[in-house]
Tab-separated table of C-alpha atoms in Angstrom:
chain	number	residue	atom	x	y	z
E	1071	UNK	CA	74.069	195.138	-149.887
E	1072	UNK	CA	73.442	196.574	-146.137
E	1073	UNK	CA	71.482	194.178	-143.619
E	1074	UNK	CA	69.688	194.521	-140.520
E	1075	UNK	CA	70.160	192.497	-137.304
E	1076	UNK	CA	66.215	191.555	-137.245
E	1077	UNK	CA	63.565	189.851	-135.263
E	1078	UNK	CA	59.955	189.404	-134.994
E	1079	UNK	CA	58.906	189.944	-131.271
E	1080	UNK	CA	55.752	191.131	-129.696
E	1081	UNK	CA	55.902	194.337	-126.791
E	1082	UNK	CA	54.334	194.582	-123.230
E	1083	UNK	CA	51.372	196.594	-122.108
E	1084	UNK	CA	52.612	198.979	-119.241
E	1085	UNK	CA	51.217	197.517	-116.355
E	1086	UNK	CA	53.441	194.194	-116.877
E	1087	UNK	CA	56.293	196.703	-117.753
E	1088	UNK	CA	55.357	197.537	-114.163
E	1089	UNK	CA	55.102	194.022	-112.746
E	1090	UNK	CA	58.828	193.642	-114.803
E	1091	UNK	CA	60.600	196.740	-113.190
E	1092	UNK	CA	59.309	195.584	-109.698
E	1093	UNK	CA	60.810	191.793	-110.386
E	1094	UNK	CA	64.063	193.826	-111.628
E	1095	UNK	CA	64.343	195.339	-108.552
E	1096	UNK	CA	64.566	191.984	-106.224
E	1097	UNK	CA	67.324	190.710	-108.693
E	1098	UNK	CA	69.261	193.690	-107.773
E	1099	UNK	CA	69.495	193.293	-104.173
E	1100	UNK	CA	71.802	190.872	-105.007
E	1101	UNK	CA	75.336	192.056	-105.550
E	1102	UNK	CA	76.249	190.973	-109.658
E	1103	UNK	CA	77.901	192.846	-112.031
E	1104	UNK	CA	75.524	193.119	-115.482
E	1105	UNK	CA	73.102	195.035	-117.036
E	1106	UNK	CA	68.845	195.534	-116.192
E	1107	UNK	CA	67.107	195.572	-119.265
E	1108	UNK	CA	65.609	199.154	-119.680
E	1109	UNK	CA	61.924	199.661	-119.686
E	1110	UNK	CA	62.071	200.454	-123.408
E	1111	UNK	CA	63.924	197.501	-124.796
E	1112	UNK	CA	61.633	194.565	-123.131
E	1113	UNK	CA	60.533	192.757	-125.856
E	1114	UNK	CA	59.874	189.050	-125.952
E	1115	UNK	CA	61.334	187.970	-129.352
E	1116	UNK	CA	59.420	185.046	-131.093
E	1117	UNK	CA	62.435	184.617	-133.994
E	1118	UNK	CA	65.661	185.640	-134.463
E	1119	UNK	CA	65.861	186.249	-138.786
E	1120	UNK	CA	69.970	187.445	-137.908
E	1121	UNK	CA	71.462	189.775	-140.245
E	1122	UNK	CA	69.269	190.099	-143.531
E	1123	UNK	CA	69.064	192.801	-146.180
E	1124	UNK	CA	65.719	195.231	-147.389
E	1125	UNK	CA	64.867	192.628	-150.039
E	1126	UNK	CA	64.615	189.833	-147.608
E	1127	UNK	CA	62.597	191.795	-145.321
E	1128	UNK	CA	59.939	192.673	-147.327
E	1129	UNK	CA	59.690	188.690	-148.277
E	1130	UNK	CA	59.379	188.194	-144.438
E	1131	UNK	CA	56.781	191.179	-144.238
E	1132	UNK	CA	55.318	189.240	-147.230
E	1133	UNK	CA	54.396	185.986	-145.822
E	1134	UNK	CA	53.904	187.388	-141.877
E	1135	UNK	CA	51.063	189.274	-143.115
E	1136	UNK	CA	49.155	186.115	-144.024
E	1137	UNK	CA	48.890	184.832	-140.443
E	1138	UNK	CA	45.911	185.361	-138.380
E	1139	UNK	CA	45.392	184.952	-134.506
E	1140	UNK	CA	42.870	185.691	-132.045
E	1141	UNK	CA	43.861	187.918	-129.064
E	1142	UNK	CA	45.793	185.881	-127.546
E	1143	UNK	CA	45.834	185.596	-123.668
E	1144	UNK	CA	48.855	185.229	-122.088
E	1145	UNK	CA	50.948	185.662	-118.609
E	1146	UNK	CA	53.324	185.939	-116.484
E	1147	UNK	CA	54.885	182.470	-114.669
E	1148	UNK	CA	58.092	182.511	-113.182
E	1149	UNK	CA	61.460	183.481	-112.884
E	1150	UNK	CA	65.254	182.042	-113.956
E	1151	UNK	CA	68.221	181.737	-115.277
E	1152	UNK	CA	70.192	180.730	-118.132
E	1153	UNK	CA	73.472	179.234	-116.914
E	1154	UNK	CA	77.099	178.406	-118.507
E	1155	UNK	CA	78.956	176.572	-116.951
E	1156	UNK	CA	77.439	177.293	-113.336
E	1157	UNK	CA	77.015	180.874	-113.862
E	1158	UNK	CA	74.345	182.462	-114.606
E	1159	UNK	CA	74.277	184.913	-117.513
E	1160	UNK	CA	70.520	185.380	-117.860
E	1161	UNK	CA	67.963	186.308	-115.945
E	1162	UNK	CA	64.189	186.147	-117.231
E	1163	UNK	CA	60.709	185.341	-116.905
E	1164	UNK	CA	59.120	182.856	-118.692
E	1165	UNK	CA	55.653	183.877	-120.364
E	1166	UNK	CA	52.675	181.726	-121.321
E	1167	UNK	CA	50.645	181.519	-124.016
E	1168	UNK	CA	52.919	182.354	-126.972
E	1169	UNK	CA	54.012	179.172	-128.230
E	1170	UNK	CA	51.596	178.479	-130.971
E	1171	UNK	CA	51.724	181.870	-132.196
E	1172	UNK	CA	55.612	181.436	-132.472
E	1173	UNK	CA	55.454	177.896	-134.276
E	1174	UNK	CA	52.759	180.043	-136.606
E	1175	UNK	CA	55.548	182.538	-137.306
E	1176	UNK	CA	58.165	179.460	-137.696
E	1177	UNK	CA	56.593	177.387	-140.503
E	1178	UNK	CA	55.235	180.631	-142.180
E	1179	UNK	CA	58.316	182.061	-143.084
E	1180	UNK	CA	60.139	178.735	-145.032
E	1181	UNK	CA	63.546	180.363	-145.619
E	1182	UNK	CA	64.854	180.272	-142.519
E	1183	UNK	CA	65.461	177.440	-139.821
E	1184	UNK	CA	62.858	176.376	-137.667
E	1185	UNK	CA	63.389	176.793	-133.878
E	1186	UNK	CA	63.825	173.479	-132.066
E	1187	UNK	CA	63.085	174.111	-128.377
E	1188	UNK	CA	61.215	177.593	-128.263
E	1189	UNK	CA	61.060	178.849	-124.388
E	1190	UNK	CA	58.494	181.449	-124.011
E	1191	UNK	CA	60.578	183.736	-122.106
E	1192	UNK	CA	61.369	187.525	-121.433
E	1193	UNK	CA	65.068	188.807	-120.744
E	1194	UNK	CA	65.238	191.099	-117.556
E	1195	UNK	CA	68.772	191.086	-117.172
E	1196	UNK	CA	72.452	189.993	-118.313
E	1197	UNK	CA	74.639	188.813	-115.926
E	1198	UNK	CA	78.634	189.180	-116.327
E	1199	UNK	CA	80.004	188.268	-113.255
E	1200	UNK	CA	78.909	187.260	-109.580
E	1201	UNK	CA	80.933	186.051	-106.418
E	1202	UNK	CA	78.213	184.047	-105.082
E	1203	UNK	CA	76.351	182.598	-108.577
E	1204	UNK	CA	74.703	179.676	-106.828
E	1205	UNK	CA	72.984	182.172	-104.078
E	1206	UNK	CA	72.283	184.270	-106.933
E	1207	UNK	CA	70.350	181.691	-109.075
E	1208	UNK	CA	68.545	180.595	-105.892
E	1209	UNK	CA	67.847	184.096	-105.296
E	1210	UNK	CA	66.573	184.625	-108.891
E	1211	UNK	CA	64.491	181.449	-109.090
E	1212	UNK	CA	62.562	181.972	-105.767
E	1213	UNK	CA	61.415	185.689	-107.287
E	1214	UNK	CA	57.388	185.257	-107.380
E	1215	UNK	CA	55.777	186.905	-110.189
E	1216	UNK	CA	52.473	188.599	-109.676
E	1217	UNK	CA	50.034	186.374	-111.550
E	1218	UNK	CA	48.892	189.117	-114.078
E	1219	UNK	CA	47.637	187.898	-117.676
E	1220	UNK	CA	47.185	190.643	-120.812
E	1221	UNK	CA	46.206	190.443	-123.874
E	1222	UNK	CA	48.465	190.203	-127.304
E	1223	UNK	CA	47.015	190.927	-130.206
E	1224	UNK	CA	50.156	191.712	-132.470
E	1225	UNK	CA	53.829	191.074	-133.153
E	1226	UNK	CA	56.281	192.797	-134.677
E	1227	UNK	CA	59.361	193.385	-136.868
E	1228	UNK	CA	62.147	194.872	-135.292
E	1229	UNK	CA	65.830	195.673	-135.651
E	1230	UNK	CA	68.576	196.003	-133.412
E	1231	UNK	CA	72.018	197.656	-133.279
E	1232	UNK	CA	74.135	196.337	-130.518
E	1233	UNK	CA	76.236	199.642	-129.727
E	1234	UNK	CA	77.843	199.799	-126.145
E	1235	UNK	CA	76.343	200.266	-123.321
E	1236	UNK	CA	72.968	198.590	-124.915
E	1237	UNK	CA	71.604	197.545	-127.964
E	1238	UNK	CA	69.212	200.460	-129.693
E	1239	UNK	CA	65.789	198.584	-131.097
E	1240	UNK	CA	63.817	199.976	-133.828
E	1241	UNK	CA	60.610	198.939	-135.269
């Protein structure tokens, strides 16, 4: 039986696709070697469901569509990094007002592990290599993010193929 690498993730408007591009830009004053994430593929996923097949998904598509949620305002906070071992590998900014929403999602759908430390956060690049990776962090974390707030009012189901040079997301 085939399966899908899926995920349930909500998209931006396009003026914080905007306010995203522009942060994307600072990072890459810095010399790194890595990928932006394109325009396109900025998603903020609220659960990772891994590789599952058709009749899975429709269980999934089963129980999602009995949650219900206001319009939910959220917004833009700050920037970072994910590090290993004093490197960073991601970049991102971290996004408020998601976290009940996600939990929602997480005890909804019972078959699959809950998430233990869910950080509200948006990947805007991946990092391979740097000669400098403490100036870069610094460099990262002191990126201010305009303020902006906008309004989600769905998620969704998604699937990704990760083909070279970047993954291709459908919905």
């Amino acid at each position: 039986m085939n399966t899908t690498r899926t995920f349930i993730c909500i998209d931006f408007p396009s003026e914080i696709i905007k306010e995203i591009t522009r942060v994307q830009g600072l990072i890459k004053r810095k010399k790194f070697t890595g990928k932006l994430t394109k325009p396109e593929n900025l998603h903020l996923t609220l659960k990772f469901l891994g590789n599952i097949n058709e009749e899975v998904l429709k269980k999934v598509q089963t129980q999602l569509s009995k949650i219900k949620f206001p319009q939910l305002e959220c917004r833009l906070v700050q920037t970072g990094t994910f590090n290993y071992k004093l490197r960073p590998r991601i970049a991102w900014i971290k996004i408020l007002g998601l976290n009940k929403l996600q939990k929602q999602i997480d005890t909804t759908i019972d078959s699959f592990p809950q998430e233990k430390r869910f950080m509200s956060h948006l990947t805007i690049a991946r990092i391979k290599y740097t000669k400098t990776p403490k100036e870069l962090i610094n460099h990262i974390s002191q990126i201010k993010t305009k303020p902006l707030k906008f309004q989600i009012n769905e998620f969704k189901i998604k699937s990704s193929e990760l083909k070279s040079p970047t993954p291709i997301y459908k919905t």
